[in-house]
XYZ file of C-alpha atoms in Angstrom:
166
model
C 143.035 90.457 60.493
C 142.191 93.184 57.611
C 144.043 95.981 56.918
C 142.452 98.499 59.183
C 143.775 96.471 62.090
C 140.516 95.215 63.246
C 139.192 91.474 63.139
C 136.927 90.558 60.740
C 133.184 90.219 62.760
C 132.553 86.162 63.555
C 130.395 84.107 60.987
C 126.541 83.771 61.918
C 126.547 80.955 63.281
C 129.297 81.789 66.222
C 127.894 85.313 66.964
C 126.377 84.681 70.654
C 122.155 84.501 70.635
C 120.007 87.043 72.944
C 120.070 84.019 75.541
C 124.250 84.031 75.766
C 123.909 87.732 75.958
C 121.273 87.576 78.878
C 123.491 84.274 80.623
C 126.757 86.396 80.225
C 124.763 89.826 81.734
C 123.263 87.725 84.401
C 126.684 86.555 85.669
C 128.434 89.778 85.515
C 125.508 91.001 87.891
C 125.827 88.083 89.874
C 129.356 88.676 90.368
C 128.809 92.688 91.047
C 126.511 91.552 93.401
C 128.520 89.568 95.235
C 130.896 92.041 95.465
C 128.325 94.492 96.875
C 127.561 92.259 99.275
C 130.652 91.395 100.296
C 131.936 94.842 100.818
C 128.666 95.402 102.949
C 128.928 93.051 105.237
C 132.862 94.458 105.354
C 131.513 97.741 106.239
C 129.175 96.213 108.874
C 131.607 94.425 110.548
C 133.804 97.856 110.346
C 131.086 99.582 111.728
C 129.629 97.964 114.454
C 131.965 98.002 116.951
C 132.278 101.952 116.465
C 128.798 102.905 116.583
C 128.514 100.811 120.133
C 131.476 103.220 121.292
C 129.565 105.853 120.153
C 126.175 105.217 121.879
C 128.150 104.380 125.371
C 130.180 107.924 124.950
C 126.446 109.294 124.055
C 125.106 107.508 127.231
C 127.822 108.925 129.481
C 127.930 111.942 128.297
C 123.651 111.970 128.587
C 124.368 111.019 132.178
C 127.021 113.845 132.826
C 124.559 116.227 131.336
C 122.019 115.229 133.613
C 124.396 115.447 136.939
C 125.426 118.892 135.878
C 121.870 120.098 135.694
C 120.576 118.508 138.792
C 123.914 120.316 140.778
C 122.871 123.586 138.704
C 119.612 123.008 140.058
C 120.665 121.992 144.208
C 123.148 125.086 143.668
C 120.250 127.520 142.546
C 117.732 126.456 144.929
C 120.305 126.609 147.901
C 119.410 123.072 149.346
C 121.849 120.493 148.283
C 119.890 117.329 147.251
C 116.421 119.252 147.238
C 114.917 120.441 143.714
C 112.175 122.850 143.314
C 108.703 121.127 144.211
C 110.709 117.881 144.588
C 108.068 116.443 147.128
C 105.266 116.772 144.624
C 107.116 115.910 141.118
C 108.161 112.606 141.919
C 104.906 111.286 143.532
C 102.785 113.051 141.037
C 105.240 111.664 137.786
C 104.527 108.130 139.568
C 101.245 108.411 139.959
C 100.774 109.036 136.535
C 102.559 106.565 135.443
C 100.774 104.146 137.567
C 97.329 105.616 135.982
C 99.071 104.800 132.267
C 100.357 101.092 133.014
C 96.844 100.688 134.571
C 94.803 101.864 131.704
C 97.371 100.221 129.154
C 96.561 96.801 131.685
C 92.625 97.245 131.175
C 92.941 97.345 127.732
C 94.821 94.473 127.286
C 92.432 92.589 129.508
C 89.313 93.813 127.453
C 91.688 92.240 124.331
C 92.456 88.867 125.603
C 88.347 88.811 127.000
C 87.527 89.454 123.381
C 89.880 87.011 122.192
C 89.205 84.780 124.223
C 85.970 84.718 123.289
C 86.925 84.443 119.624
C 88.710 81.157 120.400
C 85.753 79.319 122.232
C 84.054 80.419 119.577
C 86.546 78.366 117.347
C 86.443 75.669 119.878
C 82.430 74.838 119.702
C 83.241 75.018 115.741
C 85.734 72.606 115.876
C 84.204 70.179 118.134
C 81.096 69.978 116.245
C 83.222 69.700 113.083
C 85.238 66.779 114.623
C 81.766 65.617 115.910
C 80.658 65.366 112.886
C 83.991 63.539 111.121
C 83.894 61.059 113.658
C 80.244 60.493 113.043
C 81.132 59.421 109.028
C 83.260 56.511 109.318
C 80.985 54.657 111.788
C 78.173 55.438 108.854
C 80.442 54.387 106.320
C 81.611 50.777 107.765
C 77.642 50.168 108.527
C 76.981 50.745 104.784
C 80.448 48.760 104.131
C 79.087 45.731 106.129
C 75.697 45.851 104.310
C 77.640 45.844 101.043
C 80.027 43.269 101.239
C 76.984 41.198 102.714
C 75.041 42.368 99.499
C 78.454 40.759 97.187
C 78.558 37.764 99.406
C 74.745 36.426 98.665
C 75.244 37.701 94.769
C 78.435 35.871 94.724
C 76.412 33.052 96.170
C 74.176 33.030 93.678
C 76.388 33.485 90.731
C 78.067 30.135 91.873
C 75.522 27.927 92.476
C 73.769 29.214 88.796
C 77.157 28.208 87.385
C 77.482 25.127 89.016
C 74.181 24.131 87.823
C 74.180 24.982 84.415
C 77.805 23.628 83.817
C-alpha cells in the first residue's frame, strides 16, 4: 500500500485485456438478465390468475349490464319480454349475418378453386420432372452396359498382346 492509502495500480502484464473486460461485462449482463427474466416470469405467474378474475367480474358484470337494459327496455315499452321492433331486428340481424358468412364462404371457395389450381399446376410439373429422373438412370445403365462391354474386349486385347509378346 502507499501512503495515500490506495494500492499501487497492477504491473502490465496482470492488468485485464479488452477481451477480460468484454468476458467479465458479458457475464454481469448475463446474470442481470437472468434476473430480469426471472422476476418476469414471477410477475406472470403473479399476474395471471388475477387478470382471469378480472375478465370473469368484466364478463358478469357485461352480462348484468345487458339484463338491466333489456328490463329498462320491457319496462319502457310496457310489454314484458317484447322490445321495440323486436319481430323485425332479430330476423333482419340474422339475415345479415347469413348474407356475411355466405359471401365470406364464396370467397373462400373462389381461394381454394384458385389454389387448387396452383397445385395441379405443381402436380403436371412434378410428374414430368419425376418423368424425366426416372427416364436417366435407364439411359445411364444402357451406356454403363456398352462401357463395361467396351473395357471387357480392350481388356481382352491387352491380354492376349501381352501374352504374346512375353
Amino acid at each position: 500500500m502507499s501512503e495515500d492509502g490506495k494500492a499501487p495500480p497492477p504491473p502490465a502484464d496482470q492488468r485485464p485485456t479488452t477481451a477480460q473486460k468484454d468476458l467479465n461485462e458479458l457475464q454481469q449482463l448475463q446474470r442481470k438478465y437472468r434476473i430480469t427474466m426471472c422476476d418476469s416470469k414471477n410477475f406472470e405467474k403473479h399476474a395471471k390468475p388475477k387478470l382471469q378474475r378480472q375478465t370473469t367480474h368484466l364478463r358478469r358484470l357485461q352480462n348484468e349490464n345487458q339484463n338491466l337494459k333489456d328490463r329498462l327496455e320491457e319496462k319502457q315499452s310496457g310489454q314484458p319480454g317484447a322490445r321495440k321492433g323486436s319481430a323485425k331486428k332479430p330476423e333482419h340481424r340474422k339475415l345479415k349475418e347469413f348474407m356475411a358468412d355466405e359471401e365470406k364462404l364464396e370467397a373462400m371457395l373462389r381461394n381454394e378453386v384458385k389454389l387448387a389450381g396452383q397445385l395441379d399446376q405443381q402436380l403436371e410439373f412434378l410428374t414430368a420432372k419425376v418423368q424425366g429422373l426416372l427416364a436417366v438412370p435407364q439411359r445411364s445403365q444402357k451406356q454403363d452396359s456398352d462401357l463395361r462391354k467396351k473395357v471387357a474386349v480392350l481388356e481382352n486385347r491387352l491380354e492376349t498382346v501381352t501374352v504374346k509378346y512375353n
